[in-house]
PDB file of C-alpha atoms in Angstrom:
ATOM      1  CA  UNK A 220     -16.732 -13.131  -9.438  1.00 62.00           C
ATOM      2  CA  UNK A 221     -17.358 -15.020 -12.514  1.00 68.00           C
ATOM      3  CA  UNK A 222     -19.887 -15.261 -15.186  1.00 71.00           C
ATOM      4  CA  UNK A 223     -21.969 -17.759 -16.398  1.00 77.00           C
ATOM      5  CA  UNK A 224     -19.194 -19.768 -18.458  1.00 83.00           C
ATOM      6  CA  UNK A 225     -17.261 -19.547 -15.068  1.00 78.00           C
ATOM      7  CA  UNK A 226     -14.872 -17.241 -16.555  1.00 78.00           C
ATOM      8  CA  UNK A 227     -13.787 -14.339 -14.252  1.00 75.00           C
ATOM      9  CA  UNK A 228     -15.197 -11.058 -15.240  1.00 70.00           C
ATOM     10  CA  UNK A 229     -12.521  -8.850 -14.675  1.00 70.00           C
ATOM     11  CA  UNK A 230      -8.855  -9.384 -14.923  1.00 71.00           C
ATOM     12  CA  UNK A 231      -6.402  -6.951 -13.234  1.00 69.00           C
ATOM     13  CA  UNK A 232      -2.380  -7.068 -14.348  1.00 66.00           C
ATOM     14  CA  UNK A 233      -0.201  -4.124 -12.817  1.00 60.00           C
ATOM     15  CA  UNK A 234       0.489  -1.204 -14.688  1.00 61.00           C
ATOM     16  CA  UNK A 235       4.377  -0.433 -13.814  1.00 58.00           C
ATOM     17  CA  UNK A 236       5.600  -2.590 -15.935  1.00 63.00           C
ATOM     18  CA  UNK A 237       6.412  -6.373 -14.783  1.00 66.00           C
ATOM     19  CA  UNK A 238       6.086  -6.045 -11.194  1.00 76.00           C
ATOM     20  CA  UNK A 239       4.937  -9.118  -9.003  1.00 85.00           C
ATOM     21  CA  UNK A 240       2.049  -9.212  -6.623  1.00 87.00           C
ATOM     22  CA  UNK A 241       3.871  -9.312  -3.330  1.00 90.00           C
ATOM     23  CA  UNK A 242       0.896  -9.383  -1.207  1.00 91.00           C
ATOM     24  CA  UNK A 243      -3.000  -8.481  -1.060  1.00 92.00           C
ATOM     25  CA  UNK A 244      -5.298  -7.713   1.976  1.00 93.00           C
ATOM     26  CA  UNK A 245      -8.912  -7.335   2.053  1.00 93.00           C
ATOM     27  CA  UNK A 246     -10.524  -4.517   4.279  1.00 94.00           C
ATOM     28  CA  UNK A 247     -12.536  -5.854   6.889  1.00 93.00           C
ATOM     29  CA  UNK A 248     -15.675  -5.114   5.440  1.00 92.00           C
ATOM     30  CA  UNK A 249     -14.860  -7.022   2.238  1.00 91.00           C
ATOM     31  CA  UNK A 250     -15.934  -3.819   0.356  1.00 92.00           C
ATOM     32  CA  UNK A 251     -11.913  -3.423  -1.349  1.00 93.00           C
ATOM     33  CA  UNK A 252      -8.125  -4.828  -1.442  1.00 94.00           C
ATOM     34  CA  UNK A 253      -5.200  -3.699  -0.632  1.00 94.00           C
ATOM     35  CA  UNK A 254      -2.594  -5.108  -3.535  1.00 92.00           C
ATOM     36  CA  UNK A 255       0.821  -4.681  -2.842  1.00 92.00           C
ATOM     37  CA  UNK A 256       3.450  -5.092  -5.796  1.00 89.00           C
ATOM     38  CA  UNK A 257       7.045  -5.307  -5.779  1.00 88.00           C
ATOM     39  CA  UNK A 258       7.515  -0.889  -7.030  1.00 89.00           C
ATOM     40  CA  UNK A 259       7.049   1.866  -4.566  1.00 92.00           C
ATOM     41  CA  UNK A 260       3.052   2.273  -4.654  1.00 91.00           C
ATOM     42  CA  UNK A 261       0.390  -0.051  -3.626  1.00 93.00           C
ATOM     43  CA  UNK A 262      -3.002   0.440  -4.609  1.00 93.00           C
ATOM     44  CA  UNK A 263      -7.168  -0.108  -3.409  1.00 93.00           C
ATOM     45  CA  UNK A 264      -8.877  -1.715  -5.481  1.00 92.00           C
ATOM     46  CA  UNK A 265     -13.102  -2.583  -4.914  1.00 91.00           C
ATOM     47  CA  UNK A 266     -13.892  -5.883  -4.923  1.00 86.00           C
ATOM     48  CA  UNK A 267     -14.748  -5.677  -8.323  1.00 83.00           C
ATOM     49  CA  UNK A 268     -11.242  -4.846  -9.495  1.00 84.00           C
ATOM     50  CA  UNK A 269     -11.995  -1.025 -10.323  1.00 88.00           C
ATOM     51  CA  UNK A 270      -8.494   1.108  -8.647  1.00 89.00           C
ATOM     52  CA  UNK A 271      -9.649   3.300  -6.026  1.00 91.00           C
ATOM     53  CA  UNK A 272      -6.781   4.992  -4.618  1.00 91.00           C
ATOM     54  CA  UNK A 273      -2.741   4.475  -5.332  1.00 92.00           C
ATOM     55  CA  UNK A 274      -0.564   5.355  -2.628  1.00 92.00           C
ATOM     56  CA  UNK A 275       2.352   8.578  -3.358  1.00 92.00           C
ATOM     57  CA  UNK A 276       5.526   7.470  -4.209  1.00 91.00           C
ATOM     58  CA  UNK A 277       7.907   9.058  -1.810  1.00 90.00           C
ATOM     59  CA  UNK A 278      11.302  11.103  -2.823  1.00 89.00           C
ATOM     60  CA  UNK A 279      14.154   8.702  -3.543  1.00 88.00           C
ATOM     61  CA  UNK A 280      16.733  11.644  -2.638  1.00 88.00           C
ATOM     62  CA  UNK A 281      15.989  12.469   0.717  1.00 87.00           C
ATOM     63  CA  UNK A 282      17.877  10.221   3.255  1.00 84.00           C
ATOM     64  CA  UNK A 283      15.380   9.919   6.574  1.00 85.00           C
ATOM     65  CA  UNK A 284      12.289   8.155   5.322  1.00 84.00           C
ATOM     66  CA  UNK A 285      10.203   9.383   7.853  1.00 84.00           C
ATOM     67  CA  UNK A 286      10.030  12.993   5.869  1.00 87.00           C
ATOM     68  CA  UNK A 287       8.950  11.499   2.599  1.00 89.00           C
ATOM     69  CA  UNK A 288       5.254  10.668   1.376  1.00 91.00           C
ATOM     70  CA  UNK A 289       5.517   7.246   0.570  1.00 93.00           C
ATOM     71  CA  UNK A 290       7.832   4.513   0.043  1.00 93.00           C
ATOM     72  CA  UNK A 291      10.990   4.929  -2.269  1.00 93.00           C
ATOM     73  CA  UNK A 292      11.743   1.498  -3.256  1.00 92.00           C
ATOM     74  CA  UNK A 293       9.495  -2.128  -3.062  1.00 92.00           C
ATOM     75  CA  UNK A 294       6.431  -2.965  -1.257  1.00 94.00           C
ATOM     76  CA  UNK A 295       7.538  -6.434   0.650  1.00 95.00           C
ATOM     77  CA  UNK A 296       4.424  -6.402   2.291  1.00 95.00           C
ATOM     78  CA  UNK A 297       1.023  -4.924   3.281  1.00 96.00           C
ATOM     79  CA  UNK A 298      -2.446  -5.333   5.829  1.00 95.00           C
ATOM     80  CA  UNK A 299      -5.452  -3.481   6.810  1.00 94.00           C
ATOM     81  CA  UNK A 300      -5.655  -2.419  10.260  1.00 93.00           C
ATOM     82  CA  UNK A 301      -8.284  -5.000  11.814  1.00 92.00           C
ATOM     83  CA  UNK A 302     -11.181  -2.972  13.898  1.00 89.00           C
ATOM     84  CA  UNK A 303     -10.875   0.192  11.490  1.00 89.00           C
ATOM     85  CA  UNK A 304     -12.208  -0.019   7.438  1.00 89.00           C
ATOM     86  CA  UNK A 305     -10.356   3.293   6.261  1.00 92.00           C
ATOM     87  CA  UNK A 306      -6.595   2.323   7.811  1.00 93.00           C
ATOM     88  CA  UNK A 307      -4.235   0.227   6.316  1.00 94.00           C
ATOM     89  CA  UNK A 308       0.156  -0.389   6.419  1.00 95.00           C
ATOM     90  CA  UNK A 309       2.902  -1.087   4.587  1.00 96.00           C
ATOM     91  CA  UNK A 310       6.610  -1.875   4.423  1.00 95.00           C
ATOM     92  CA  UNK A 311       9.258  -1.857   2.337  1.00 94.00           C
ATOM     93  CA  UNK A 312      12.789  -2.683   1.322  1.00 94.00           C
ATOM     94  CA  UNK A 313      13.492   1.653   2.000  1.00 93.00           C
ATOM     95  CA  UNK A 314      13.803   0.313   5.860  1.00 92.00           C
ATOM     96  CA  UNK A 315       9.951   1.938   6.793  1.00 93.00           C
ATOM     97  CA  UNK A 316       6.394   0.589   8.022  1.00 95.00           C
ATOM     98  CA  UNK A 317       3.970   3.194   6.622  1.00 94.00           C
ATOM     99  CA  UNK A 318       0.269   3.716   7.803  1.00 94.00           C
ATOM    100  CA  UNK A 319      -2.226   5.281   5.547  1.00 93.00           C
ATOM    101  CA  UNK A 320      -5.656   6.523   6.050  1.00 92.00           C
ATOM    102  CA  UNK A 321      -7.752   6.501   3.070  1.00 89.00           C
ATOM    103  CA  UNK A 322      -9.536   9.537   3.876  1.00 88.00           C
ATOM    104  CA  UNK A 323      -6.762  11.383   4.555  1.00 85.00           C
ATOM    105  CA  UNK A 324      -4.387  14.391   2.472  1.00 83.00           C
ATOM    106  CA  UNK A 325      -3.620  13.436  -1.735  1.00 82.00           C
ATOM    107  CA  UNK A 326      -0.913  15.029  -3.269  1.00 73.00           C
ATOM    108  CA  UNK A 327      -1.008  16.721  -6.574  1.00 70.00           C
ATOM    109  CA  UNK A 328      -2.219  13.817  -8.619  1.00 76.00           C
ATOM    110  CA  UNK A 329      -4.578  12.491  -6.439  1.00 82.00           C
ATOM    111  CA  UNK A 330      -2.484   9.982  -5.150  1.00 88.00           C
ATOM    112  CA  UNK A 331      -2.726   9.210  -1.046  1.00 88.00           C
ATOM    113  CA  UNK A 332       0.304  10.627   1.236  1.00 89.00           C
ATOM    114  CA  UNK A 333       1.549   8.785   3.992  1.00 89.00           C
ATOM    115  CA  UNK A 334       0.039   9.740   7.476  1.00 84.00           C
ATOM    116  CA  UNK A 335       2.914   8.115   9.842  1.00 91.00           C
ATOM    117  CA  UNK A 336       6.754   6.430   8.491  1.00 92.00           C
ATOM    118  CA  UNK A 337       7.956   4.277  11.096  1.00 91.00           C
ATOM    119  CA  UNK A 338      11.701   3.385  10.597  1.00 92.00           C
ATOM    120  CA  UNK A 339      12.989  -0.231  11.009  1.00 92.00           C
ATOM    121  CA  UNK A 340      16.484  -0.513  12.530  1.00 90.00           C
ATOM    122  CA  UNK A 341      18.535  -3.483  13.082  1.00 90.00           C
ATOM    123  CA  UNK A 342      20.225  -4.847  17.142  1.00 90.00           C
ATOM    124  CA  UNK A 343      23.443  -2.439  15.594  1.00 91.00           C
ATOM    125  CA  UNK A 344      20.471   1.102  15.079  1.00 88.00           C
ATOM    126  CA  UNK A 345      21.263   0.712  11.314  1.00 89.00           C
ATOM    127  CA  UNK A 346      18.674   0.555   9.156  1.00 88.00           C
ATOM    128  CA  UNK A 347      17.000  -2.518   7.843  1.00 91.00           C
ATOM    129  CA  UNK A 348      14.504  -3.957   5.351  1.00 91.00           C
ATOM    130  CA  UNK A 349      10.808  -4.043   6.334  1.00 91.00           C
ATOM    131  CA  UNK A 350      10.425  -7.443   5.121  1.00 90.00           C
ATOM    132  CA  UNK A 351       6.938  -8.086   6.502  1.00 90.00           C
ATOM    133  CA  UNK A 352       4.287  -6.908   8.617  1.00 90.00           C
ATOM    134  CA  UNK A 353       1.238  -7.250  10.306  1.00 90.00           C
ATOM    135  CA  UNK A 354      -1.509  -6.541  12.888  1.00 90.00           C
ATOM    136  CA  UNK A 355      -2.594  -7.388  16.409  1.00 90.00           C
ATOM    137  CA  UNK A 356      -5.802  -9.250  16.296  1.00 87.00           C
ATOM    138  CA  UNK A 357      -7.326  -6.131  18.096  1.00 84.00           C
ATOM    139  CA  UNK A 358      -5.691  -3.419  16.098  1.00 72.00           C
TER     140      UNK A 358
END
């Protein structure tokens, strides 16, 4: 929003340094974002720009991506699931599509764990960059 001198009211820069805005999603209610930067841990933010919840960084040193918590390298990407407010995805450069349900298990400093890591693999089974995603209109 803005205020009277049509000036926003809020300004939000990202807090790991001098990482870009790769992509930001708003829930289907409207009530939050989903702001995905170019580190390991996107964030909810309400629409007013107050952070909710940032997502667990996963472990950098274990090799299947499916047993870690949360990406290891960049976001590239990120969406809310369409028909349900408390689910949302992301993928990233580690070669994984990650679904996350805000009401679900935090780790030890508060930050949300992964629920499911789905691997990308190339036509050769190696694997690959999640470069983007998204939703079916239905969920």
């Amino acid at each position: 929003g803005m205020d009277g001198r049509m000036l926003p009211f809020r300004e939000l820069a990202a807090d790991e340094g001098s990482h870009a805005v790769v992509a930001l999603s708003f829930s289907p209610s409207g009530d939050r974002f989903l702001s995905c930067v170019t580190g390991p841990q996107p964030q909810i933010f309400d629409r007013d720009g107050r952070q909710l919840l940032r997502f667990n960084r996963g472990d950098p040193y274990v090799r299947d991506v499916a047993h870690t918590t949360g990406h290891t390298t960049s976001v590239t990407g990120g969406a809310w699931q369409p028909n349900q407010n408390y689910r949302c995805a992301s993928c990233g450069i580690d070669g994984s599509v990650r679904l996350w349900d805000l009401c679900g298990k935090t780790g030890l400093r508060d930050w949300l764990l992964c629920e499911t890591a789905i691997r990308v693999r190339d036509s050769s089974s190696r694997k690959a960059a999640a470069t983007a995603m998204t939703f079916s209109a239905d969920g």
